[in-house]
Short mmCIF file of C-alpha atoms in Angstrom, two decimals:
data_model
loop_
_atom_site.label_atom_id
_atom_site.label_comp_id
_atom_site.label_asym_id
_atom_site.label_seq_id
_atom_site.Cartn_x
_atom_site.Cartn_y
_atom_site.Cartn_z
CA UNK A 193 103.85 108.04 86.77
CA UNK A 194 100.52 109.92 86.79
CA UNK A 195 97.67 107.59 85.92
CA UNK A 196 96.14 108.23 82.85
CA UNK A 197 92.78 110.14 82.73
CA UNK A 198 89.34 107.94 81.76
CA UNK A 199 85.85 109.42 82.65
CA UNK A 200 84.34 107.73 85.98
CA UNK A 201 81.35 106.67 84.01
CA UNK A 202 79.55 106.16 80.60
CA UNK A 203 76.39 104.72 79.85
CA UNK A 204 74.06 103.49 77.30
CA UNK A 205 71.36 101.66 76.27
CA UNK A 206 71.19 98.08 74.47
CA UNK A 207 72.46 97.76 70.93
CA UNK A 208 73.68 101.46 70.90
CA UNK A 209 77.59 102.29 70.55
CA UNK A 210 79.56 104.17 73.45
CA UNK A 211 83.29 105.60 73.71
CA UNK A 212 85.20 105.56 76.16
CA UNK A 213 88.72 107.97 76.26
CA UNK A 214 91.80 107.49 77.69
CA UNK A 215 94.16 110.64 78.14
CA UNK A 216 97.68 110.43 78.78
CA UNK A 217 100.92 112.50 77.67
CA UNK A 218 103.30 112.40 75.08
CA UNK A 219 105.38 109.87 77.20
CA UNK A 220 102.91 107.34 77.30
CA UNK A 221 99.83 107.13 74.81
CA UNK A 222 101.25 109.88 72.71
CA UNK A 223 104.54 108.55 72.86
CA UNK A 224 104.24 104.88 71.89
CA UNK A 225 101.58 102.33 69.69
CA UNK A 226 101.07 100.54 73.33
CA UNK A 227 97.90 100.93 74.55
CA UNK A 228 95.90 98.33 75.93
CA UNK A 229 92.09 97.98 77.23
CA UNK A 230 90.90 95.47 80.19
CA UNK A 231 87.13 94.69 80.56
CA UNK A 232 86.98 94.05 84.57
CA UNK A 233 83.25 92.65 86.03
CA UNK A 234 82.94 92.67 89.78
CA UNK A 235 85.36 90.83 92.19
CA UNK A 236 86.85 89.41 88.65
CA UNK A 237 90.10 89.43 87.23
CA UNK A 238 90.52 92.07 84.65
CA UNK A 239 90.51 90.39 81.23
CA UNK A 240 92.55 92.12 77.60
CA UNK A 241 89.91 93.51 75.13
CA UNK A 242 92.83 95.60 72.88
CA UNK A 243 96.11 95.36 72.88
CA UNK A 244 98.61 97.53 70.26
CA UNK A 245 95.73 100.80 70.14
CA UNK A 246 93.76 98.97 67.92
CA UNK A 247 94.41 94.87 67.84
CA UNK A 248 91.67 92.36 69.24
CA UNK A 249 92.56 89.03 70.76
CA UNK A 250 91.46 86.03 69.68
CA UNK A 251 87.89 85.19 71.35
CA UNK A 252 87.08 89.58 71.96
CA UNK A 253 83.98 90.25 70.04
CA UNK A 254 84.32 93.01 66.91
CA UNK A 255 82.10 95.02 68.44
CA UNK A 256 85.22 96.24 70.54
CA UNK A 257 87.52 98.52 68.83
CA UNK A 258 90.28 101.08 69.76
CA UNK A 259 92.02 103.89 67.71
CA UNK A 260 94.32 107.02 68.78
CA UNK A 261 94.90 110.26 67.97
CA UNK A 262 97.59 112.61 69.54
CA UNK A 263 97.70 111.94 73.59
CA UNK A 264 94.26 109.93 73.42
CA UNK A 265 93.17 107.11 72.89
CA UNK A 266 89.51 105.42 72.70
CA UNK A 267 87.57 102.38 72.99
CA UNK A 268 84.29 101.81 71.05
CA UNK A 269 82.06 98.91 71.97
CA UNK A 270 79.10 98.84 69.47
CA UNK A 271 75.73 97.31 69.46
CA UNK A 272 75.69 97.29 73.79
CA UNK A 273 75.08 93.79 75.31
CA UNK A 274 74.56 93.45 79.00
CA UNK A 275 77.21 91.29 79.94
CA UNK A 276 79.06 94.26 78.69
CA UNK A 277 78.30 96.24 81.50
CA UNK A 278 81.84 96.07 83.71
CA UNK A 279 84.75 98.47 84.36
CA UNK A 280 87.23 99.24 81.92
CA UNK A 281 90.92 100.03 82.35
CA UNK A 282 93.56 101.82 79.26
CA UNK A 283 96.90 101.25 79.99
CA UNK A 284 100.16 102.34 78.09
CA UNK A 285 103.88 101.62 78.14
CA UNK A 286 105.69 104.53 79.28
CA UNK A 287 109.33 106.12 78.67
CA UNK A 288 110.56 105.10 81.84
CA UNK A 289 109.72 101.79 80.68
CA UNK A 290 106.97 101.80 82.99
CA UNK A 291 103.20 100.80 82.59
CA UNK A 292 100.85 103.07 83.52
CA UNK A 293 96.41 102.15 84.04
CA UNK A 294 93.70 104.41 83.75
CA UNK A 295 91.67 105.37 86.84
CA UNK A 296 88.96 102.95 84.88
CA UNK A 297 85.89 103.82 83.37
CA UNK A 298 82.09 102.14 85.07
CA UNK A 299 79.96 101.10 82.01
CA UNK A 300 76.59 100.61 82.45
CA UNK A 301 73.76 99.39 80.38
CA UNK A 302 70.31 100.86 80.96
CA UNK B 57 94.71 75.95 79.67
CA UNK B 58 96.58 78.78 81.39
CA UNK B 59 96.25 79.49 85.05
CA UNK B 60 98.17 81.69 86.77
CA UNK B 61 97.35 81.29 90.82
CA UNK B 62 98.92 83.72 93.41
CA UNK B 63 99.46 82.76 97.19
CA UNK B 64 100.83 84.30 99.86
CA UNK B 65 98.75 87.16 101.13
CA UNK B 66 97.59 87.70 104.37
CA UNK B 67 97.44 90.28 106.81
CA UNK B 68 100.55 92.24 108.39
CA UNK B 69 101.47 95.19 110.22
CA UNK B 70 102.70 98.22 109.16
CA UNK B 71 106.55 97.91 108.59
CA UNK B 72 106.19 94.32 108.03
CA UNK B 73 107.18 91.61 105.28
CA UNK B 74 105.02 89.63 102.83
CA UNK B 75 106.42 87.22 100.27
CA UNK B 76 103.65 86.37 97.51
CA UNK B 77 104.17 83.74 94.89
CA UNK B 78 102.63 83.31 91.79
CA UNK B 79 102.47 79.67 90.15
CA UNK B 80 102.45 79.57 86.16
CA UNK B 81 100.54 76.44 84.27
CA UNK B 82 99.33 75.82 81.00
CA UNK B 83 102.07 77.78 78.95
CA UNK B 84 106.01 77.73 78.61
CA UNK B 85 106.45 80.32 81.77
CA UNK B 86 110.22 80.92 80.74
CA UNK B 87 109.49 82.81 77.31
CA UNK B 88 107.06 85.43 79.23
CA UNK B 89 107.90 88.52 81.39
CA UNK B 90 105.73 88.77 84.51
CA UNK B 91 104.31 91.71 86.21
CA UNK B 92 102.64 92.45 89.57
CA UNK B 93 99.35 94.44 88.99
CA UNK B 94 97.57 96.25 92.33
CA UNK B 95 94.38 97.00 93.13
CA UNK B 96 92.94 98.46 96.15
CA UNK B 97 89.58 98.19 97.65
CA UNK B 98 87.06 99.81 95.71
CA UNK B 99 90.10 101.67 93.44
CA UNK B 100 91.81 101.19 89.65
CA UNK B 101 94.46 98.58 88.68
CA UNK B 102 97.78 100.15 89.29
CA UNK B 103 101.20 98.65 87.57
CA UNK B 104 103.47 97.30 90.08
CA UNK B 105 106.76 96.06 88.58
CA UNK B 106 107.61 93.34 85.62
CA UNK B 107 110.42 91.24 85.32
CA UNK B 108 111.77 89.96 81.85
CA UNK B 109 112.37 86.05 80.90
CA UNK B 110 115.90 85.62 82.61
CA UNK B 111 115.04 87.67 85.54
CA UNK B 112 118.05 89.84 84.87
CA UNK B 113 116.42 93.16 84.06
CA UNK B 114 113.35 94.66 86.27
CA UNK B 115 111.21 97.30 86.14
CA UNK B 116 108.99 98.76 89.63
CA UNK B 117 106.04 101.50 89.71
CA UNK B 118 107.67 104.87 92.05
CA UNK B 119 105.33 103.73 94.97
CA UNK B 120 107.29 100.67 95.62
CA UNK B 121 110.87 101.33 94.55
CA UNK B 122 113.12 100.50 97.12
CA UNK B 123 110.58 98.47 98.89
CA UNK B 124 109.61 95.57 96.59
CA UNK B 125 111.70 93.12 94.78
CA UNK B 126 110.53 91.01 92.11
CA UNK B 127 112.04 87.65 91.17
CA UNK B 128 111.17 84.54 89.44
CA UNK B 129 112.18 80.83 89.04
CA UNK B 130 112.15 79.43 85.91
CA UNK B 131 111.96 75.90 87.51
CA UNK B 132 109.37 76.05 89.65
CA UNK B 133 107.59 78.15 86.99
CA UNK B 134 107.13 80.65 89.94
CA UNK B 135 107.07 84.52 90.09
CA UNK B 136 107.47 85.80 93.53
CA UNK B 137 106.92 89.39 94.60
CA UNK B 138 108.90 90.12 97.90
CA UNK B 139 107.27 92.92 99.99
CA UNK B 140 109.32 95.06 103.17
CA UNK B 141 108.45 98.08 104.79
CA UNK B 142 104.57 97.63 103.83
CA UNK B 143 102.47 100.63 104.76
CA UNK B 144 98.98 100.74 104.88
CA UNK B 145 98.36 102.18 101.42
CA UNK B 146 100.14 98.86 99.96
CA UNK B 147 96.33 97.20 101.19
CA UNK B 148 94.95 95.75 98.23
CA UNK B 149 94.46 92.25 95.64
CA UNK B 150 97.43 91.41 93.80
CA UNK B 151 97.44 89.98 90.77
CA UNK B 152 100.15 88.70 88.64
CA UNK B 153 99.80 88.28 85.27
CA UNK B 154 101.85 87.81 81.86
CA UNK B 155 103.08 89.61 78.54
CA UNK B 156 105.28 88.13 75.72
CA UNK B 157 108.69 89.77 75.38
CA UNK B 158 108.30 93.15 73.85
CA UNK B 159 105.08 93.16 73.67
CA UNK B 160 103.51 95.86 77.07
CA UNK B 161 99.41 94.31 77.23
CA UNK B 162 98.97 91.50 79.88
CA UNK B 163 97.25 88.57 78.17
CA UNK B 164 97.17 86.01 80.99
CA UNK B 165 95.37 87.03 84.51
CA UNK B 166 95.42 85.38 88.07
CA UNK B 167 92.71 85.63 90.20
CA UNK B 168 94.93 87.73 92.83
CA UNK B 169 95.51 87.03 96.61
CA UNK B 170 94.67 89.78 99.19
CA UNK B 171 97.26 92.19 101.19
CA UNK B 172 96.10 93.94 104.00
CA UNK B 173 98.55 96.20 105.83
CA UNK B 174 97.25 96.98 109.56
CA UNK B 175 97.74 97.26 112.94
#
């Protein structure tokens, strides 16, 4: 049950896009359409941006998206806001019916 | 309006027990499984375990197997999260939180309660 790989940081400034990748293995990301995204701000609870690779909740801004290819998968925030500046977390069922996080990914917003 | 509020945390020595409960509001608590979610200071959410709508089938991260036993009452519209043989890498905020049947994203968060394993 080896977390799934995310870069430590990203950054960009407001209004432009950023990507953020989550790498797993062929029993978990590759394996299955279950990949979800948390947005996390400081001493907060961690809150469900994506669910399904690509689906959006109810209330989650379009400017969040997700898509997958292979053993990774991606979030896309366009058009950067501040409040958008948080951690963010991929996680994926797994074929030990498991669910596996991301070590989490720091956005911030120049 | 959901709210999902955990209890029970504290801190205990190495070795010791910890019972945390999590109380469900605000949605029909016996057509959700409920999972345990870690996080330790200054570190990424790690899965902990899930249990499914009847309690009879559960599901526990490698870490804790053997150690941690998950449980629910359907009545009380309480998860519980029983803790033994706590060590001090167990130290973080626990958070439950909920996912329809079949479905593996966790749409409803609690704010977590603190563990701290020490001696």
């Amino acid at each position: 049950q080896s977390a799934l790989t995310q870069p430590a940081s990203v950054s960009g400034s407001p209004g432009q896009s950023i990507t953020i990748s989550c790498t797993g293995t062929s029993s978990d990301v590759g394996g299955y359409n279950y990949v979800s995204w948390y947005q996390q701000h400081p001493a907060k609870a961690p809150k469900l941006m994506i669910y399904d690779v690509s689906n959006r909740p109810s209330g989650v801004s379009n400017r969040f998206s997700g898509s997958k290819s292979g053993n990774t998968a991606s979030l896309t925030i366009s058009g950067l806001q501040a409040e958008d500046e948080a951690d963010y977390y991929c996680s994926s069922y797994t074929s030990s019916s498991t669910q596996v996080f991301g070590g989490g990914t720091k956005l911030t917003v120049l | 309006e959901v709210q999902l509020v955990e209890s029970g945390g504290g801190l205990v020595q190495p070795g010791g027990s910890l019972r945390l409960s999590c109380a469900a509001s605000g949605f029909t608590f016996s057509a959700y499984w409920m999972h345990w979610v870690r996080q330790a200071p200054g570190k990424g959410l790690v899965w902990v375990s899930r249990i499914n709508i009847e309690g009879s089938s559960t599901s526990f991260a490698d870490s804790v197997k053997g150690r941690f036993t998950i449980s629910r009452d359907n009545a009380k519209n309480t998860l519980y999260l029983q803790m033994n043989s706590l060590r001090p890498e167990d130290t973080a905020v626990y958070y439950c939180a909920s996912s329809s049947p079949g479905y593996y994203f966790l749409d409803y968060w609690g704010q977590g309660t603190q563990v701290t394993v020490s001696s």
